[in-house]
Tab-separated table of C-alpha atoms in Angstrom:
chain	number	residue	atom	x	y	z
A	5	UNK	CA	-29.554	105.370	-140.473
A	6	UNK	CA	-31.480	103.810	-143.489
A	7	UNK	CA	-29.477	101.853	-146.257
A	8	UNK	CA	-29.424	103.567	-149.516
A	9	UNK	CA	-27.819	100.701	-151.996
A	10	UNK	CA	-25.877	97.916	-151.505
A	11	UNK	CA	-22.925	96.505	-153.980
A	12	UNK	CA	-22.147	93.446	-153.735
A	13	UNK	CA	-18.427	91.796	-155.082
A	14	UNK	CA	-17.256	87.944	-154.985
A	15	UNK	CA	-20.180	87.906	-152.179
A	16	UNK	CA	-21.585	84.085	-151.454
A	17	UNK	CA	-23.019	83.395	-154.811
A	18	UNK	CA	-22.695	87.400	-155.994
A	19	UNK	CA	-20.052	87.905	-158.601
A	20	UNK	CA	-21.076	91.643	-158.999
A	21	UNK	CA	-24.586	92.884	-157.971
A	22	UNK	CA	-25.832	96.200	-157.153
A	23	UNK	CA	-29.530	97.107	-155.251
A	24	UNK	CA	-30.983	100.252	-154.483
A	25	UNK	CA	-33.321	100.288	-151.330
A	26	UNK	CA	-36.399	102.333	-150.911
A	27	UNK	CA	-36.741	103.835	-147.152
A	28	UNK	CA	-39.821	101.824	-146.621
A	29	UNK	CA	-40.692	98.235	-146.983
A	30	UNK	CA	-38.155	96.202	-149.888
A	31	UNK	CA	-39.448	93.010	-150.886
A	32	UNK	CA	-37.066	90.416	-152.675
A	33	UNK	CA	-38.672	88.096	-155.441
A	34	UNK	CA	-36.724	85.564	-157.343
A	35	UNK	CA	-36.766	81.943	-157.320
A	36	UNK	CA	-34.918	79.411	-155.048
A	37	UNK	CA	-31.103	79.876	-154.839
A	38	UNK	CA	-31.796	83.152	-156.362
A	39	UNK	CA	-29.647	84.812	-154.093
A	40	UNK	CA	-32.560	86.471	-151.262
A	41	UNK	CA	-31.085	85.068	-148.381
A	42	UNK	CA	-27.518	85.852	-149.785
A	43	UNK	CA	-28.801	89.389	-149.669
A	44	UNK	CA	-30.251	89.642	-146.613
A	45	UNK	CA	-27.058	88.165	-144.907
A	46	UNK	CA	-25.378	90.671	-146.948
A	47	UNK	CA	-26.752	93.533	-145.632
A	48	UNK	CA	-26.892	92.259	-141.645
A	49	UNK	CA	-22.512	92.048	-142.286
A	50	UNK	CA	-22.376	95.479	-143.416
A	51	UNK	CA	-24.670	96.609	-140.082
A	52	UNK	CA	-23.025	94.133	-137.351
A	53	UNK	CA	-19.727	92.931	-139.173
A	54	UNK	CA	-20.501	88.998	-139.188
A	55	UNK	CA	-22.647	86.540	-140.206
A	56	UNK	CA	-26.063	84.995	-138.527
A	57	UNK	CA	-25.304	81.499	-140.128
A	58	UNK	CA	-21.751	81.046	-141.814
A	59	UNK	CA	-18.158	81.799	-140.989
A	60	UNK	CA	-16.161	84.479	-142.670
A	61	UNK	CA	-14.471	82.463	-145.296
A	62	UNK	CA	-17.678	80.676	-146.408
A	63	UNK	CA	-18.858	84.637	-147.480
A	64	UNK	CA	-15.950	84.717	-149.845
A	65	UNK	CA	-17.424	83.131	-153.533
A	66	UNK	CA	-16.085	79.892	-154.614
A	67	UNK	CA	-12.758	79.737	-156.357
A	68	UNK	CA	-11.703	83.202	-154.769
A	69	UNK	CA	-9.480	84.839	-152.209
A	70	UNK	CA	-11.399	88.125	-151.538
A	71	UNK	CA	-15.159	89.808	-151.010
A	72	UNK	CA	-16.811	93.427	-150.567
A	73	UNK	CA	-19.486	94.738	-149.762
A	74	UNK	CA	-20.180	98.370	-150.216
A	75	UNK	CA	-23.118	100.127	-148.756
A	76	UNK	CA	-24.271	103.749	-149.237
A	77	UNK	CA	-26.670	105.727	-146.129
A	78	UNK	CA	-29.242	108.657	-146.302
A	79	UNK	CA	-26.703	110.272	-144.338
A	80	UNK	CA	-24.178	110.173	-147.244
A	81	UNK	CA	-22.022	107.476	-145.292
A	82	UNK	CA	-20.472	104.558	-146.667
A	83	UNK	CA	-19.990	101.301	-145.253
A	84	UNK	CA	-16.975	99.190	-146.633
A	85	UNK	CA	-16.715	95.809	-145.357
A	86	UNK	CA	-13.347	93.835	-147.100
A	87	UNK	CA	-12.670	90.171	-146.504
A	88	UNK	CA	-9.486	88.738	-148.080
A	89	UNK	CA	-8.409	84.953	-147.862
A	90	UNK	CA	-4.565	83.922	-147.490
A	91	UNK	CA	-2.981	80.694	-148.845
A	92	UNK	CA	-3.184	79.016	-145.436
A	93	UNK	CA	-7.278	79.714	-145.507
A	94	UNK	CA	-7.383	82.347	-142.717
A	95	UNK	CA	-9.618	85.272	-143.569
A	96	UNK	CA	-8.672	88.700	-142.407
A	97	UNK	CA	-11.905	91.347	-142.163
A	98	UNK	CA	-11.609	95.089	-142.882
A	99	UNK	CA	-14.305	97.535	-141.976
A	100	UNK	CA	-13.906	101.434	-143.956
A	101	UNK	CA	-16.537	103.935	-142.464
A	102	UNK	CA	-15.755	107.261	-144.545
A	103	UNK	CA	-12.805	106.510	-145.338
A	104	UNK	CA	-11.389	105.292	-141.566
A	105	UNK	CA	-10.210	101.985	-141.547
A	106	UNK	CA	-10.864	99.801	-138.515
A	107	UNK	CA	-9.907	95.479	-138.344
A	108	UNK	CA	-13.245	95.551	-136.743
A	109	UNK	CA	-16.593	96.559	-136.119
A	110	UNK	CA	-17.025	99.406	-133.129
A	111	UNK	CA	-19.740	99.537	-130.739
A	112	UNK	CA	-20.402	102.770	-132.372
A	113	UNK	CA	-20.514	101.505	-135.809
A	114	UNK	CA	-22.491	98.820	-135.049
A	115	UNK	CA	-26.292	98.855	-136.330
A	116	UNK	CA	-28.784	97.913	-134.498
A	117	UNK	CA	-30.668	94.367	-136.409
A	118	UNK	CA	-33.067	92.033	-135.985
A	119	UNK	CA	-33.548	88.959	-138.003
A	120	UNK	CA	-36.307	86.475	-138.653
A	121	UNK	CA	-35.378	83.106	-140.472
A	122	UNK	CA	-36.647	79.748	-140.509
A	123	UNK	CA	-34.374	78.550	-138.115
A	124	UNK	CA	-36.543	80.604	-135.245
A	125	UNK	CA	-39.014	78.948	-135.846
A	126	UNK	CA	-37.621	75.999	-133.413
A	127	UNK	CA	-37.784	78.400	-130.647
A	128	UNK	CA	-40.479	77.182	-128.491
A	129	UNK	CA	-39.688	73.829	-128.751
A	130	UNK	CA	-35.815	73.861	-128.929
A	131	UNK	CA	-33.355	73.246	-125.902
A	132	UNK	CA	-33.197	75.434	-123.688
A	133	UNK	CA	-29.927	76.678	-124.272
A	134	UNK	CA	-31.523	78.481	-127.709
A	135	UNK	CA	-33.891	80.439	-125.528
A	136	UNK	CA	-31.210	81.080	-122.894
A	137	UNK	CA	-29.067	82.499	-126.683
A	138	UNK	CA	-31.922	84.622	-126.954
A	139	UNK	CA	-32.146	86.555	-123.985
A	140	UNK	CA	-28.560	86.403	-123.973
A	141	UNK	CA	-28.203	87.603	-127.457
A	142	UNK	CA	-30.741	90.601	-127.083
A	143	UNK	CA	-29.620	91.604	-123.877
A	144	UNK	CA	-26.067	92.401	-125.466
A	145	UNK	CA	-27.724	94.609	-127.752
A	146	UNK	CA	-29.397	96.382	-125.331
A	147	UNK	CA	-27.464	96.419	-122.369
A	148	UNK	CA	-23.905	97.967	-122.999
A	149	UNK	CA	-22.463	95.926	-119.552
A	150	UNK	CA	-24.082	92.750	-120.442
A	151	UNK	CA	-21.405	91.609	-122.843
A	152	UNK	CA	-19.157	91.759	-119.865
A	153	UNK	CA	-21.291	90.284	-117.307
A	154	UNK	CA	-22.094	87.151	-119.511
A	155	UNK	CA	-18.509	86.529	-120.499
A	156	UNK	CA	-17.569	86.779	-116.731
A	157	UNK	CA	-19.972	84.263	-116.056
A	158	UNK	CA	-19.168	81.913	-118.351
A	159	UNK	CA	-15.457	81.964	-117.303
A	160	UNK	CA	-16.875	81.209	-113.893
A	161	UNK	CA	-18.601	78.071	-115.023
A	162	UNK	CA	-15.918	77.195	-116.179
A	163	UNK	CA	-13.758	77.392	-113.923
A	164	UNK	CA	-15.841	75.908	-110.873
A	165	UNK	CA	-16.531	72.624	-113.472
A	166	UNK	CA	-13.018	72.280	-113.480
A	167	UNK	CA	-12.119	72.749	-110.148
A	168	UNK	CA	-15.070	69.901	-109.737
A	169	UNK	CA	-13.830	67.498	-112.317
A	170	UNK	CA	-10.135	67.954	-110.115
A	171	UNK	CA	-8.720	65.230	-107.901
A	172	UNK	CA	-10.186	65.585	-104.535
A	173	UNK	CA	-10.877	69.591	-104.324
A	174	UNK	CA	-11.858	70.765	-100.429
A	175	UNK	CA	-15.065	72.532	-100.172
A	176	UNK	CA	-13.087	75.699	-99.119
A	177	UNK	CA	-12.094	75.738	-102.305
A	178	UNK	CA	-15.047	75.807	-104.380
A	179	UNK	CA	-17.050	77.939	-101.531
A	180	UNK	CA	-14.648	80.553	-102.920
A	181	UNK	CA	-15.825	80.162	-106.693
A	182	UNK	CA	-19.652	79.291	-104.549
A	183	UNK	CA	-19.207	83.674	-104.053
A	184	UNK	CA	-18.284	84.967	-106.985
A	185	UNK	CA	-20.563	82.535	-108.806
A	186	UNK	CA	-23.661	83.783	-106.762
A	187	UNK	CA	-22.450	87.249	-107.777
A	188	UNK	CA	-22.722	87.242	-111.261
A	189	UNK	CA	-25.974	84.578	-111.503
A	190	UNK	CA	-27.815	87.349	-109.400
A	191	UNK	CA	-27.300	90.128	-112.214
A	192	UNK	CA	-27.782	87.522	-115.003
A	193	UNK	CA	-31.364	86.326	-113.985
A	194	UNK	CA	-32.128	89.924	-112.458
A	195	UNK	CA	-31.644	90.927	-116.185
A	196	UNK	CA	-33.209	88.546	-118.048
A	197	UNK	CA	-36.441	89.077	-115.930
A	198	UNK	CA	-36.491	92.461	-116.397
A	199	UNK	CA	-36.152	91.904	-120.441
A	200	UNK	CA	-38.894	89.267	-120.062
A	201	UNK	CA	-41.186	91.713	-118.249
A	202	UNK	CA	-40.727	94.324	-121.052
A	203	UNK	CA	-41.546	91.492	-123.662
A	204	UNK	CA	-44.666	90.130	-121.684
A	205	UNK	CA	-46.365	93.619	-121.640
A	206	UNK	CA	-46.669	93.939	-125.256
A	207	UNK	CA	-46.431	90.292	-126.130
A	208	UNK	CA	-50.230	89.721	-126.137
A	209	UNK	CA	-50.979	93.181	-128.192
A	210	UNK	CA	-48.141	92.576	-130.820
A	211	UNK	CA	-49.858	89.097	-131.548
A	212	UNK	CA	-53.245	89.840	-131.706
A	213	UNK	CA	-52.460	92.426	-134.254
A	214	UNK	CA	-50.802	89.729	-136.215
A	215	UNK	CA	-52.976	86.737	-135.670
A	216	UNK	CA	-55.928	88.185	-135.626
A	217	UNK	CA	-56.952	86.658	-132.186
A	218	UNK	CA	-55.843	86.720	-128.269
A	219	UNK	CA	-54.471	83.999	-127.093
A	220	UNK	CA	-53.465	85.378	-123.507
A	221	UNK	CA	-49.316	85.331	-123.275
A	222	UNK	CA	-47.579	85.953	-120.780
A	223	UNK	CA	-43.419	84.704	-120.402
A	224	UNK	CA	-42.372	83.185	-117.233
A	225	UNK	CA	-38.835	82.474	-116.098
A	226	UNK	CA	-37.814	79.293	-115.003
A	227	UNK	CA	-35.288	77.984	-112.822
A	228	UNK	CA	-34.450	75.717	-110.281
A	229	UNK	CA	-34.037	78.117	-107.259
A	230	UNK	CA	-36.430	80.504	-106.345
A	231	UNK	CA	-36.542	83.696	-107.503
A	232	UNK	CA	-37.239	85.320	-104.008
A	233	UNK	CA	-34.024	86.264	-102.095
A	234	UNK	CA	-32.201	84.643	-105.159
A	235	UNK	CA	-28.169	84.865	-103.933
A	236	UNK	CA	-28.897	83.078	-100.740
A	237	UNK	CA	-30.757	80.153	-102.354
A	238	UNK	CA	-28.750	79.674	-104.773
A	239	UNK	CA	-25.858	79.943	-102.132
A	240	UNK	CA	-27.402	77.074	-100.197
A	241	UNK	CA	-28.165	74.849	-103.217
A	242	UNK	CA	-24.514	75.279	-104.276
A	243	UNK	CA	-23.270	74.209	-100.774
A	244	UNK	CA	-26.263	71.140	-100.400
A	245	UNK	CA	-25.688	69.933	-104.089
A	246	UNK	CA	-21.180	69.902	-103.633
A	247	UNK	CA	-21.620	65.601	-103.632
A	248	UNK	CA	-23.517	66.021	-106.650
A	249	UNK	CA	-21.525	68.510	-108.520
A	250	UNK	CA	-18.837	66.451	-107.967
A	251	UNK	CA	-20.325	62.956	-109.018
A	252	UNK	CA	-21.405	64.513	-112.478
A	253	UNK	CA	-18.577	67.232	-112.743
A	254	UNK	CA	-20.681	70.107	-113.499
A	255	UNK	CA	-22.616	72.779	-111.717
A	256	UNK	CA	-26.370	72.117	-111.430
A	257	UNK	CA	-28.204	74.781	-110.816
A	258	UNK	CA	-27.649	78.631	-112.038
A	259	UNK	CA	-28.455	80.482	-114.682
A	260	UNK	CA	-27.171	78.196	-117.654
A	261	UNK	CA	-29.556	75.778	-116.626
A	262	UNK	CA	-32.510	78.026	-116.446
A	263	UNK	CA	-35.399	78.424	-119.053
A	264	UNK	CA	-38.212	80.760	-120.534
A	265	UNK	CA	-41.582	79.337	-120.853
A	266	UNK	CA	-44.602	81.091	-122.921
A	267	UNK	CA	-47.887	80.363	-121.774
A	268	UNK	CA	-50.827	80.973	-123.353
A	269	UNK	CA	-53.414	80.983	-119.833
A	270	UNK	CA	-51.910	78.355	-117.629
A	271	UNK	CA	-50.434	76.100	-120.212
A	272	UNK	CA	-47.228	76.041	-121.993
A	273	UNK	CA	-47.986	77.026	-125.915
A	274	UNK	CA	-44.967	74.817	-126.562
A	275	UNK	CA	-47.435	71.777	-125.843
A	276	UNK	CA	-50.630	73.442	-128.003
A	277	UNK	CA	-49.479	75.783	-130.897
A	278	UNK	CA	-50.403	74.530	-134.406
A	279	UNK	CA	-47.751	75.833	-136.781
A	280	UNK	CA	-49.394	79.367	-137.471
A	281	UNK	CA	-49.376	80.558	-134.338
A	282	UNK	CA	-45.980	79.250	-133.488
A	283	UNK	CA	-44.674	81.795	-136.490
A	284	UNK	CA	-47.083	84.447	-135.747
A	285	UNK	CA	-45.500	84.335	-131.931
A	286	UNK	CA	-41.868	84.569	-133.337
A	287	UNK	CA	-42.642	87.425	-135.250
A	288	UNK	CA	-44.215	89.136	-133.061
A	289	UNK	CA	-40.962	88.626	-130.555
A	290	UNK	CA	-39.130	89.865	-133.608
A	291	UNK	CA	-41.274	93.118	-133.463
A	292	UNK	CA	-40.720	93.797	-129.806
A	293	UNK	CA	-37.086	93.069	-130.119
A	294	UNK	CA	-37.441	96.052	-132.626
A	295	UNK	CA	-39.450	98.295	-130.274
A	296	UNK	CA	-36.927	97.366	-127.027
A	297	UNK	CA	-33.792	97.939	-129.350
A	298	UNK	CA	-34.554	100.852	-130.517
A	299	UNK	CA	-35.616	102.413	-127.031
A	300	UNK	CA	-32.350	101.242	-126.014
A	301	UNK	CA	-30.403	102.028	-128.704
A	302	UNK	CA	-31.788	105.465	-129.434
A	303	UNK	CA	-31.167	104.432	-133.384
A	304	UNK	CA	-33.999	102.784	-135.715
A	305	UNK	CA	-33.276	98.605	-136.363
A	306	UNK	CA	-33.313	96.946	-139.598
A	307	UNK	CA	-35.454	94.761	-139.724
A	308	UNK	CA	-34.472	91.674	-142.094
A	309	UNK	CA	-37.421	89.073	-142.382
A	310	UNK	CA	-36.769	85.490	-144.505
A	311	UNK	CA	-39.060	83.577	-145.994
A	312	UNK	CA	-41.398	84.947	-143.971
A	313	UNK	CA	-45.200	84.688	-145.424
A	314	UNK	CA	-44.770	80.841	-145.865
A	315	UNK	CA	-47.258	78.947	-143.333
A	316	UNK	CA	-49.577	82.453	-142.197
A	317	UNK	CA	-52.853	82.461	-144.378
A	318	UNK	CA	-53.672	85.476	-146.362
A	319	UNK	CA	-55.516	87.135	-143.725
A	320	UNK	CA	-51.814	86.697	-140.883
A	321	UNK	CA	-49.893	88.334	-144.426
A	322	UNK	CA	-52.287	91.261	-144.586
A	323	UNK	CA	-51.722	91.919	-140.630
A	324	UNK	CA	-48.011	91.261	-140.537
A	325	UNK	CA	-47.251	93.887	-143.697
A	326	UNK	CA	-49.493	96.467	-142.385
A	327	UNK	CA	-47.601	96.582	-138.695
């Protein structure tokens, strides 16, 4: 489904603004706080219903209580996405997809995106958590049981750091949380693998195209039991590490402590990428997450891409517009 127009209404720094989109490649000039990025975020509500960077009432203009954003489709669809503010502050949302009214976005009227902003960038050398987001994130997308599976795991956590952080809890106790914890790891890192195999096939391909050069990437997995006969180990490190746990109050090991690493060879390209290649290796992500979303998905992504020719050389821009 391809994006005809787009009007915007009382829309971040939009007091009324209308586009029309061309079913190819759109660029958007203008100078800074033109509006680009206000546009971009614009159009990624009206596919997936929220933000990537601000809450609801920070899309509603300055100085008033409502927004809208109206969006037109080749399939003679429109997209109506209302946000109203009340005297307390709390924004309520409203979605209108031909005329059906919904308080929020569907599964089935959700579009399939992927984004590039500066902000990626950091990905190689952020925390861990931000590339444990990632798979996370893109595994929702494609997966329609992972949603699920990573809020049950979470609530897990949870729950067995509590039951640590208690007054004296017996071992029985948190063996019992030890099972269902192992459980849901298991299908967690079992999916994530599988998503970074996919991504490591076409990771090297993807970035020579754009860079112009091989560098030799591959994505491992990381974590602190081994992968082989994962339940049980992760079983027995549970059980060995219960002093721990205690002393610090949180659970060790597990999947929200694990990790993806890019090498390029045998060494980490978080240690040896100059600034080009670290945004030529995003972007190419960014185009496999559009190849694996829409095998998934069965529907063609949007692709949204800011500020995206700063720091690639003329030669990287050429590459990068032609895939």
């Amino acid at each position: 489904m391809l994006f005809t127009d787009i009007r915007l209404q009382n829309f971040r720094s939009y007091k009324e603004a209308s586009f029309e989109l061309d079913p190819g490649v759109n660029i958007v000039v203008g100078p800074n706080a033109a509006g680009k990025t206000n546009l971009l975020e614009a159009l990624m509500v009206g596919a997936v219903g929220k933000s990537y960077r601000a809450k609801d009432n920070l899309l509603i203009a300055h100085g008033e209580s409502w927004s809208r954003i109206d969006i037109h489709t080749d399939r003679n669809i429109t997209r109506v996405v209302k946000l109203s503010s009340n005297p307390t502050g709390k924004v309520e949302k409203q979605f209108m997809f031909d005329e059906k009214i919904y308080k929020r976005m569907t599964v089935d009227n959700r579009l399939p995106v992927v984004l590039f902003e500066p902000e990626n960038m950091r990905l190689l050398n952020a925390d861990p958590s931000e590339r444990r987001c990632y798979m996370d994130d893109l595994l929702e997308q494609t997966l329609p049981t992972y949603s699920k599976l990573r809020a049950d795991f979470k609530r897990v956590v949870s729950q067995r750091n509590a039951l640590l952080k208690a007054h004296n809890p017996s071992q029985s106790q948190v063996f019992a949380w030890n099972i269902r914890f192992c459980e849901l790891a298991t299908e967690v890192v079992q999916a994530r693998r599988v998503l970074l195999d996919k991504i490591t096939e076409q990771l090297d391909d993807v970035y020579s195209s754009i860079a112009r050069k091989k560098l030799d990437l591959s994505i491992t997995y990381f974590s602190k039991t081994p992968l082989a006969d994962y339940s049980n180990q992760l079983m027995k490190q549970l059980t060995s590490d219960y002093d721990l746990d205690r002393a610090r109050g949180f659970t060790g090991r597990g999947p929200q402590r694990d990790d993806m690493v890019i090498y390029s060879g045998q060494t980490p390209l978080s240690e040896t990428a100059s600034r080009g290649e670290n945004r030529s290796l995003v972007l190419s992500l960014k185009i496999i997450e559009l190849m694996v979303l829409e095998e998934a998905t069965s529907k063609r992504p949007l692709l949204l891409l800011d500020d995206v020719f700063s720091e690639l050389d003329g030669a990287r821009r050429s590459a990068l517009t032609k895939l």
